[in-house]
GROMACS .gro file of C-alpha atoms in nm:
model
  224
    1UNK     CA    1  -0.338   0.458  -0.918
    2UNK     CA    2  -0.530   0.135  -0.866
    3UNK     CA    3  -0.867   0.035  -1.012
    4UNK     CA    4  -1.069  -0.213  -0.808
    5UNK     CA    5  -1.380  -0.411  -0.894
    6UNK     CA    6  -1.635  -0.225  -0.684
    7UNK     CA    7  -1.786   0.114  -0.753
    8UNK     CA    8  -1.627   0.252  -0.436
    9UNK     CA    9  -1.285   0.122  -0.549
   10UNK     CA   10  -1.271   0.296  -0.885
   11UNK     CA   11  -1.036   0.564  -0.760
   12UNK     CA   12  -0.766   0.426  -0.533
   13UNK     CA   13  -0.405   0.522  -0.472
   14UNK     CA   14  -0.119   0.307  -0.346
   15UNK     CA   15   0.139   0.466  -0.114
   16UNK     CA   16   0.455   0.275  -0.025
   17UNK     CA   17   0.778   0.347   0.159
   18UNK     CA   18   0.944   0.685   0.199
   19UNK     CA   19   1.108   0.862   0.491
   20UNK     CA   20   0.920   0.935   0.812
   21UNK     CA   21   0.954   1.272   0.991
   22UNK     CA   22   1.219   1.130   1.227
   23UNK     CA   23   1.427   1.010   0.927
   24UNK     CA   24   1.339   0.645   0.954
   25UNK     CA   25   1.239   0.449   0.645
   26UNK     CA   26   0.895   0.296   0.608
   27UNK     CA   27   0.807  -0.044   0.462
   28UNK     CA   28   0.432   0.012   0.496
   29UNK     CA   29   0.181   0.000   0.212
   30UNK     CA   30  -0.136   0.208   0.228
   31UNK     CA   31  -0.442   0.204   0.005
   32UNK     CA   32  -0.611   0.544  -0.013
   33UNK     CA   33  -0.955   0.573  -0.168
   34UNK     CA   34  -1.207   0.848  -0.230
   35UNK     CA   35  -1.505   0.784  -0.003
   36UNK     CA   36  -1.735   1.059  -0.124
   37UNK     CA   37  -1.746   1.391  -0.304
   38UNK     CA   38  -2.005   1.652  -0.214
   39UNK     CA   39  -2.014   2.031  -0.215
   40UNK     CA   40  -1.662   2.037  -0.354
   41UNK     CA   41  -1.539   1.849  -0.046
   42UNK     CA   42  -1.355   1.521  -0.097
   43UNK     CA   43  -1.329   1.262   0.181
   44UNK     CA   44  -1.051   1.003   0.171
   45UNK     CA   45  -1.006   0.674   0.353
   46UNK     CA   46  -0.654   0.539   0.408
   47UNK     CA   47  -0.603   0.172   0.502
   48UNK     CA   48  -0.274   0.004   0.587
   49UNK     CA   49  -0.218  -0.320   0.397
   50UNK     CA   50  -0.034  -0.599   0.577
   51UNK     CA   51   0.184  -0.817   0.354
   52UNK     CA   52   0.313  -1.173   0.383
   53UNK     CA   53   0.577  -1.351   0.175
   54UNK     CA   54   0.872  -1.161   0.027
   55UNK     CA   55   0.795  -0.823   0.180
   56UNK     CA   56   0.990  -0.533   0.021
   57UNK     CA   57   1.228  -0.381   0.274
   58UNK     CA   58   1.184  -0.022   0.386
   59UNK     CA   59   1.300   0.209   0.107
   60UNK     CA   60   1.273   0.543  -0.069
   61UNK     CA   61   1.349   0.658  -0.423
   62UNK     CA   62   1.174   0.350  -0.566
   63UNK     CA   63   0.873   0.306  -0.793
   64UNK     CA   64   0.541   0.128  -0.739
   65UNK     CA   65   0.307   0.069  -1.031
   66UNK     CA   66   0.001  -0.143  -1.105
   67UNK     CA   67  -0.024  -0.381  -1.401
   68UNK     CA   68  -0.338  -0.547  -1.542
   69UNK     CA   69  -0.339  -0.887  -1.712
   70UNK     CA   70  -0.619  -1.134  -1.789
   71UNK     CA   71  -0.866  -0.944  -1.575
   72UNK     CA   72  -0.636  -0.939  -1.272
   73UNK     CA   73  -0.412  -0.670  -1.125
   74UNK     CA   74  -0.082  -0.669  -0.937
   75UNK     CA   75   0.140  -0.405  -0.782
   76UNK     CA   76   0.504  -0.391  -0.893
   77UNK     CA   77   0.775  -0.249  -0.665
   78UNK     CA   78   1.124  -0.188  -0.801
   79UNK     CA   79   1.445  -0.012  -0.700
   80UNK     CA   80   1.508   0.244  -0.430
   81UNK     CA   81   1.751   0.286  -0.144
   82UNK     CA   82   1.757   0.157   0.210
   83UNK     CA   83   1.975   0.197   0.517
   84UNK     CA   84   2.272  -0.040   0.536
   85UNK     CA   85   2.221  -0.301   0.813
   86UNK     CA   86   2.432  -0.224   1.119
   87UNK     CA   87   2.638  -0.544   1.079
   88UNK     CA   88   2.750  -0.436   0.730
   89UNK     CA   89   2.834  -0.072   0.798
   90UNK     CA   90   3.187   0.055   0.756
   91UNK     CA   91   3.103   0.401   0.890
   92UNK     CA   92   2.969   0.532   1.219
   93UNK     CA   93   2.676   0.700   1.048
   94UNK     CA   94   2.360   0.504   1.127
   95UNK     CA   95   2.176   0.632   0.819
   96UNK     CA   96   2.424   0.527   0.551
   97UNK     CA   97   2.227   0.416   0.247
   98UNK     CA   98   2.276   0.167  -0.036
   99UNK     CA   99   2.078   0.073  -0.343
  100UNK     CA  100   1.826  -0.203  -0.282
  101UNK     CA  101   1.889  -0.527  -0.467
  102UNK     CA  102   1.746  -0.517  -0.822
  103UNK     CA  103   1.458  -0.749  -0.737
  104UNK     CA  104   1.109  -0.703  -0.879
  105UNK     CA  105   0.829  -0.749  -0.626
  106UNK     CA  106   0.476  -0.844  -0.727
  107UNK     CA  107   0.223  -0.739  -0.464
  108UNK     CA  108  -0.131  -0.881  -0.458
  109UNK     CA  109  -0.341  -0.613  -0.291
  110UNK     CA  110  -0.645  -0.840  -0.259
  111UNK     CA  111  -0.476  -1.120  -0.065
  112UNK     CA  112  -0.190  -0.915   0.083
  113UNK     CA  113   0.094  -1.134  -0.043
  114UNK     CA  114   0.422  -1.034  -0.206
  115UNK     CA  115   0.668  -1.232  -0.418
  116UNK     CA  116   1.015  -1.123  -0.536
  117UNK     CA  117   1.164  -1.208  -0.874
  118UNK     CA  118   1.529  -1.202  -0.983
  119UNK     CA  119   1.563  -1.109  -1.349
  120UNK     CA  120   1.906  -1.156  -1.514
  121UNK     CA  121   1.867  -0.836  -1.718
  122UNK     CA  122   1.850  -0.626  -1.399
  123UNK     CA  123   2.203  -0.639  -1.258
  124UNK     CA  124   2.237  -0.314  -1.061
  125UNK     CA  125   2.023  -0.144  -0.803
  126UNK     CA  126   1.860   0.178  -0.921
  127UNK     CA  127   1.697   0.473  -0.749
  128UNK     CA  128   1.502   0.780  -0.862
  129UNK     CA  129   1.426   0.627  -1.201
  130UNK     CA  130   1.117   0.696  -1.411
  131UNK     CA  131   0.852   0.424  -1.445
  132UNK     CA  132   0.555   0.404  -1.681
  133UNK     CA  133   0.284   0.137  -1.646
  134UNK     CA  134   0.075   0.038  -1.947
  135UNK     CA  135  -0.161  -0.260  -1.920
  136UNK     CA  136   0.062  -0.561  -1.837
  137UNK     CA  137   0.393  -0.380  -1.894
  138UNK     CA  138   0.618  -0.142  -1.702
  139UNK     CA  139   0.894   0.065  -1.862
  140UNK     CA  140   1.190   0.169  -1.642
  141UNK     CA  141   1.393   0.467  -1.765
  142UNK     CA  142   1.718   0.611  -1.635
  143UNK     CA  143   1.783   0.608  -1.263
  144UNK     CA  144   2.089   0.654  -1.043
  145UNK     CA  145   2.320   0.374  -0.934
  146UNK     CA  146   2.469   0.472  -0.599
  147UNK     CA  147   2.735   0.199  -0.604
  148UNK     CA  148   2.882   0.326  -0.934
  149UNK     CA  149   2.759   0.689  -0.905
  150UNK     CA  150   2.632   0.680  -1.263
  151UNK     CA  151   2.305   0.760  -1.436
  152UNK     CA  152   2.302   0.500  -1.712
  153UNK     CA  153   2.078   0.545  -2.016
  154UNK     CA  154   1.855   0.256  -1.913
  155UNK     CA  155   1.537   0.147  -2.083
  156UNK     CA  156   1.386  -0.176  -1.951
  157UNK     CA  157   1.053  -0.333  -2.040
  158UNK     CA  158   0.910  -0.557  -1.767
  159UNK     CA  159   0.608  -0.763  -1.872
  160UNK     CA  160   0.385  -0.940  -1.619
  161UNK     CA  161   0.153  -1.222  -1.724
  162UNK     CA  162  -0.111  -1.324  -1.471
  163UNK     CA  163  -0.255  -1.665  -1.570
  164UNK     CA  164  -0.448  -1.889  -1.330
  165UNK     CA  165  -0.122  -2.033  -1.196
  166UNK     CA  166   0.196  -1.855  -1.099
  167UNK     CA  167   0.270  -1.515  -1.256
  168UNK     CA  168   0.531  -1.494  -1.530
  169UNK     CA  169   0.769  -1.195  -1.522
  170UNK     CA  170   1.020  -1.120  -1.798
  171UNK     CA  171   1.245  -0.826  -1.875
  172UNK     CA  172   1.377  -0.694  -2.206
  173UNK     CA  173   1.657  -0.439  -2.245
  174UNK     CA  174   1.555  -0.184  -2.508
  175UNK     CA  175   1.786   0.053  -2.699
  176UNK     CA  176   1.782   0.434  -2.696
  177UNK     CA  177   1.720   0.498  -2.327
  178UNK     CA  178   1.794   0.827  -2.155
  179UNK     CA  179   2.020   0.928  -1.868
  180UNK     CA  180   1.799   1.090  -1.605
  181UNK     CA  181   1.722   1.075  -1.234
  182UNK     CA  182   1.470   1.247  -1.006
  183UNK     CA  183   1.255   1.369  -1.295
  184UNK     CA  184   0.882   1.438  -1.300
  185UNK     CA  185   0.661   1.229  -1.527
  186UNK     CA  186   0.326   1.364  -1.652
  187UNK     CA  187   0.073   1.187  -1.873
  188UNK     CA  188  -0.064   1.417  -2.142
  189UNK     CA  189  -0.291   1.169  -2.319
  190UNK     CA  190  -0.351   0.796  -2.338
  191UNK     CA  191  -0.039   0.726  -2.543
  192UNK     CA  192   0.190   1.014  -2.448
  193UNK     CA  193   0.395   1.117  -2.146
  194UNK     CA  194   0.632   1.406  -2.075
  195UNK     CA  195   0.949   1.391  -1.863
  196UNK     CA  196   1.045   1.724  -1.704
  197UNK     CA  197   1.353   1.819  -1.504
  198UNK     CA  198   1.577   1.586  -1.310
  199UNK     CA  199   1.953   1.538  -1.321
  200UNK     CA  200   2.187   1.402  -1.587
  201UNK     CA  201   2.499   1.441  -1.371
  202UNK     CA  202   2.555   1.490  -0.999
  203UNK     CA  203   2.562   1.872  -1.028
  204UNK     CA  204   2.401   1.914  -1.367
  205UNK     CA  205   2.028   1.948  -1.403
  206UNK     CA  206   1.858   1.839  -1.724
  207UNK     CA  207   1.759   2.141  -1.929
  208UNK     CA  208   1.563   1.944  -2.191
  209UNK     CA  209   1.227   1.772  -2.168
  210UNK     CA  210   1.132   1.445  -2.337
  211UNK     CA  211   0.813   1.323  -2.496
  212UNK     CA  212   0.751   0.949  -2.460
  213UNK     CA  213   0.494   0.814  -2.702
  214UNK     CA  214   0.355   0.465  -2.759
  215UNK     CA  215   0.222   0.312  -3.077
  216UNK     CA  216   0.148  -0.060  -3.117
  217UNK     CA  217   0.347  -0.135  -2.799
  218UNK     CA  218   0.651   0.044  -2.940
  219UNK     CA  219   0.804   0.318  -2.730
  220UNK     CA  220   0.958   0.633  -2.879
  221UNK     CA  221   1.150   0.894  -2.681
  222UNK     CA  222   1.230   1.232  -2.833
  223UNK     CA  223   1.350   1.566  -2.702
  224UNK     CA  224   1.097   1.843  -2.659
   0.00000   0.00000   0.00000
């Protein structure tokens, strides 16, 4: 969800990537907004956003969030999988996939530019992780590493500062993460989220839920 400055931009949604019906991957970014509501009918407008700079490659299984800092906003794209380029394939299958490089992309929706950042704390590509955006910070939980076929108990905190000059992006590895992929995240109130479902192993679904709560910028994860 993306909040703009105008009245008509208060309710906007960012859509990025995914698989198309003919099994190709998309690198497009769309901004969808609510045009009007009347008689219980909602009208949407969907606009494709062209990007310049370090454009994220076509992918799926990634996350895209919006952070807010110093009165400005920025989209953050991380993780996911993409098709292996034909020159690097060791199999005949054209749709062999690999984890995307663990780069963090900042996307400016106003000017349509994108910049990638390499953070030393993020060493492995991840897909189907859980992401939570709060103000200028994004928390990355779990995920699946295709190269190692593991679901590490990750918990990363990525903070984005947006001063007048260049953005500053830093990452901190936090303890007590959880091993999960392909889970559903639901916000239950301003400071609380619930993680439902997903996988903890290749053929083992998670049969517990987790409550994620925030207090004074501290994150707590407990089983529910």
